[in-house]
Amino acid sequence: MQSMRSLSRLVSGFSCGLRRGPRQKEHWHIIKRRIMQRIIHYLRAINAENMKEWRIEWKYKPDFIRQFLAPFVYLLPYFLYGVALLGGRFSEHLRSMTGVSDMIAYTFVGYLIMGFLNTACWAMGWSLRKEQWYGTLDTIFAAPVPRWVYVAGMAAHSTCHQGLIMLLQAVVVTVFFAIVFKTTGIALMLLIVALMIIGLYGLGVLIAGLTIGLKQWWVISEALSTLMIIVTPIAYPLSVLPIFLRKVSLLLPTTYGVMGVRHLLLGEYLDISMGTILLRLCLILIIWVSFGMAVFLAMDRYGRKKGFVSLY
């Protein structure tokens, strides 16, 4: 009997819905319009944060220029070590392990991709610290947008900034050393890099959240970035790492990003398929971003509760 009543209510509700069809359609149009307005509002806020960072950086022109020149200085020791140990630019031993004999090209691709690690560990964390230093973090957090919009603005600026640095590096080093890359897998390479970047920005969001409560946040950032640089196969293949560190490296998005990009551009040997690389990157992305946002929101609530969100 109860089921019959439920069925009759369902049928009557459906018939009423049919009778109110035009009104429901109008209601859905209003909802869609509001959703689009909200999305545009959020995108404007993200772009405002991005442009604000560009304006601040451009005010300090010597430091702005230094950020584009410093990566070349940091890259040079890798090349010098490689030439000293291998006796030249090309190595048959390196070819036997990786399928790539050009040490310069092998190292450069790994180092280029790892530039986004510094962006995640330092740029995104330091951006919040700067707002505390300026005394403007409370004002920014009082804006009528969710916290993740501010985080997205930081990520957008970091991506644009690091992308320009990578482009300059790629052009200069490729032309100077006459490096030849494969171009058949560019679309897949860009997908791998995008997944790796989003996963890394989960780490960046986590560090940005820690800066709210931990004033010496750089200790954690230094430890994480150093560990990831060691276990990620930047200038050496994964096979030379001890077994324990090799297992740790398989938990990092940078490992799959470097391996996948080098395979597509230089033909490096892979022990796993490209499908496995994409699948693991997606899983790492979901875990890292979810955990990073959870820590960020938890530290934000903790900072507001204690009253030291904007304290430097």
mmCIF file of C-alpha atoms in Angstrom, residues 28-135:
data_model
loop_
_atom_site.group_PDB
_atom_site.id
_atom_site.type_symbol
_atom_site.label_atom_id
_atom_site.label_comp_id
_atom_site.label_asym_id
_atom_site.label_seq_id
_atom_site.Cartn_x
_atom_site.Cartn_y
_atom_site.Cartn_z
ATOM 1 C CA TRP A 28 17.104 26.336 -15.659
ATOM 2 C CA HIS A 29 18.090 29.215 -17.937
ATOM 3 C CA ILE A 30 18.343 31.473 -14.877
ATOM 4 C CA ILE A 31 20.499 28.890 -13.074
ATOM 5 C CA LYS A 32 22.800 28.510 -16.079
ATOM 6 C CA ARG A 33 23.142 32.285 -16.390
ATOM 7 C CA ARG A 34 24.045 32.595 -12.703
ATOM 8 C CA ILE A 35 26.590 29.799 -12.988
ATOM 9 C CA MET A 36 28.238 31.498 -15.970
ATOM 10 C CA GLN A 37 28.286 34.820 -14.120
ATOM 11 C CA ARG A 38 29.919 33.128 -11.131
ATOM 12 C CA ILE A 39 32.545 31.463 -13.330
ATOM 13 C CA ILE A 40 33.350 34.773 -15.052
ATOM 14 C CA HIS A 41 33.580 36.441 -11.629
ATOM 15 C CA TYR A 42 36.055 33.806 -10.440
ATOM 16 C CA LEU A 43 38.126 34.028 -13.631
ATOM 17 C CA ARG A 44 38.387 37.799 -13.228
ATOM 18 C CA ALA A 45 39.570 37.347 -9.649
ATOM 19 C CA ILE A 46 42.151 34.759 -10.758
ATOM 20 C CA ASN A 47 43.422 37.091 -13.467
ATOM 21 C CA ALA A 48 43.510 40.013 -11.009
ATOM 22 C CA GLU A 49 45.784 38.018 -8.689
ATOM 23 C CA ASN A 50 47.952 37.018 -11.635
ATOM 24 C CA MET A 51 48.300 40.599 -12.914
ATOM 25 C CA LYS A 52 48.961 41.925 -9.413
ATOM 26 C CA GLU A 53 51.975 39.614 -9.088
ATOM 27 C CA TRP A 54 53.302 40.674 -12.493
ATOM 28 C CA ARG A 55 53.036 44.365 -11.555
ATOM 29 C CA ILE A 56 54.851 43.826 -8.259
ATOM 30 C CA GLU A 57 57.651 41.824 -9.893
ATOM 31 C CA TRP A 58 58.074 44.367 -12.681
ATOM 32 C CA LYS A 59 58.646 47.122 -10.100
ATOM 33 C CA TYR A 60 61.891 45.361 -9.125
ATOM 34 C CA LYS A 61 63.431 45.083 -12.585
ATOM 35 C CA PRO A 62 66.930 43.836 -11.610
ATOM 36 C CA ASP A 63 65.436 40.962 -9.632
ATOM 37 C CA PHE A 64 62.933 40.282 -12.420
ATOM 38 C CA ILE A 65 65.761 39.956 -14.951
ATOM 39 C CA ARG A 66 67.793 37.837 -12.526
ATOM 40 C CA GLN A 67 65.006 35.263 -12.379
ATOM 41 C CA PHE A 68 65.399 34.667 -16.120
ATOM 42 C CA LEU A 69 69.210 34.462 -16.027
ATOM 43 C CA ALA A 70 69.706 32.430 -12.838
ATOM 44 C CA PRO A 71 68.524 29.081 -14.309
ATOM 45 C CA PHE A 72 71.397 29.144 -16.811
ATOM 46 C CA VAL A 73 73.877 29.508 -13.950
ATOM 47 C CA TYR A 74 72.277 26.645 -12.015
ATOM 48 C CA LEU A 75 72.282 24.426 -15.119
ATOM 49 C CA LEU A 76 75.975 24.911 -15.918
ATOM 50 C CA PRO A 77 77.362 22.705 -13.078
ATOM 51 C CA TYR A 78 75.289 19.752 -14.351
ATOM 52 C CA PHE A 79 76.932 20.073 -17.766
ATOM 53 C CA LEU A 80 80.418 20.460 -16.299
ATOM 54 C CA TYR A 81 80.012 17.442 -14.001
ATOM 55 C CA GLY A 82 78.734 15.370 -16.906
ATOM 56 C CA VAL A 83 81.619 16.295 -19.199
ATOM 57 C CA ALA A 84 84.157 15.633 -16.426
ATOM 58 C CA LEU A 85 82.734 12.208 -15.522
ATOM 59 C CA LEU A 86 81.941 10.979 -19.034
ATOM 60 C CA GLY A 87 84.952 12.494 -20.759
ATOM 61 C CA GLY A 88 82.828 14.434 -23.219
ATOM 62 C CA ARG A 89 79.339 15.297 -24.298
ATOM 63 C CA PHE A 90 78.481 11.878 -25.733
ATOM 64 C CA SER A 91 78.702 8.579 -23.857
ATOM 65 C CA GLU A 92 78.106 4.997 -24.991
ATOM 66 C CA HIS A 93 77.627 3.974 -21.363
ATOM 67 C CA LEU A 94 74.792 6.476 -21.008
ATOM 68 C CA ARG A 95 73.319 5.144 -24.252
ATOM 69 C CA SER A 96 73.408 1.569 -22.947
ATOM 70 C CA MET A 97 71.419 2.572 -19.844
ATOM 71 C CA THR A 98 68.997 5.104 -21.285
ATOM 72 C CA GLY A 99 69.065 4.902 -25.072
ATOM 73 C CA VAL A 100 70.362 8.498 -25.209
ATOM 74 C CA SER A 101 74.055 9.228 -25.742
ATOM 75 C CA ASP A 102 73.899 13.041 -25.610
ATOM 76 C CA MET A 103 74.527 13.990 -21.983
ATOM 77 C CA ILE A 104 73.754 17.667 -22.602
ATOM 78 C CA ALA A 105 70.328 16.952 -24.089
ATOM 79 C CA TYR A 106 69.554 14.284 -21.480
ATOM 80 C CA THR A 107 70.389 16.559 -18.550
ATOM 81 C CA PHE A 108 68.803 19.662 -20.028
ATOM 82 C CA VAL A 109 65.365 18.089 -20.529
ATOM 83 C CA GLY A 110 65.333 16.786 -16.951
ATOM 84 C CA TYR A 111 66.440 20.126 -15.520
ATOM 85 C CA LEU A 112 63.965 22.064 -17.663
ATOM 86 C CA ILE A 113 60.988 20.052 -16.409
ATOM 87 C CA MET A 114 62.163 20.349 -12.807
ATOM 88 C CA GLY A 115 61.843 24.120 -12.989
ATOM 89 C CA PHE A 116 58.200 23.701 -12.023
ATOM 90 C CA LEU A 117 59.275 22.061 -8.756
ATOM 91 C CA ASN A 118 60.910 25.296 -7.623
ATOM 92 C CA THR A 119 57.755 27.135 -8.629
ATOM 93 C CA ALA A 120 55.614 24.860 -6.462
ATOM 94 C CA CYS A 121 57.945 24.692 -3.460
ATOM 95 C CA TRP A 122 59.065 28.310 -3.402
ATOM 96 C CA ALA A 123 57.028 30.701 -5.559
ATOM 97 C CA MET A 124 53.576 29.655 -4.348
ATOM 98 C CA GLY A 125 54.624 29.471 -0.699
ATOM 99 C CA TRP A 126 56.493 32.761 -0.848
ATOM 100 C CA SER A 127 53.524 34.526 -2.436
ATOM 101 C CA LEU A 128 51.480 34.088 0.757
ATOM 102 C CA ARG A 129 54.466 35.049 2.879
ATOM 103 C CA LYS A 130 54.849 38.253 0.882
ATOM 104 C CA GLU A 131 51.222 39.174 1.547
ATOM 105 C CA GLN A 132 51.861 38.702 5.268
ATOM 106 C CA TRP A 133 54.950 40.864 4.940
ATOM 107 C CA TYR A 134 53.002 43.591 3.126
ATOM 108 C CA GLY A 135 50.159 43.307 5.649
#
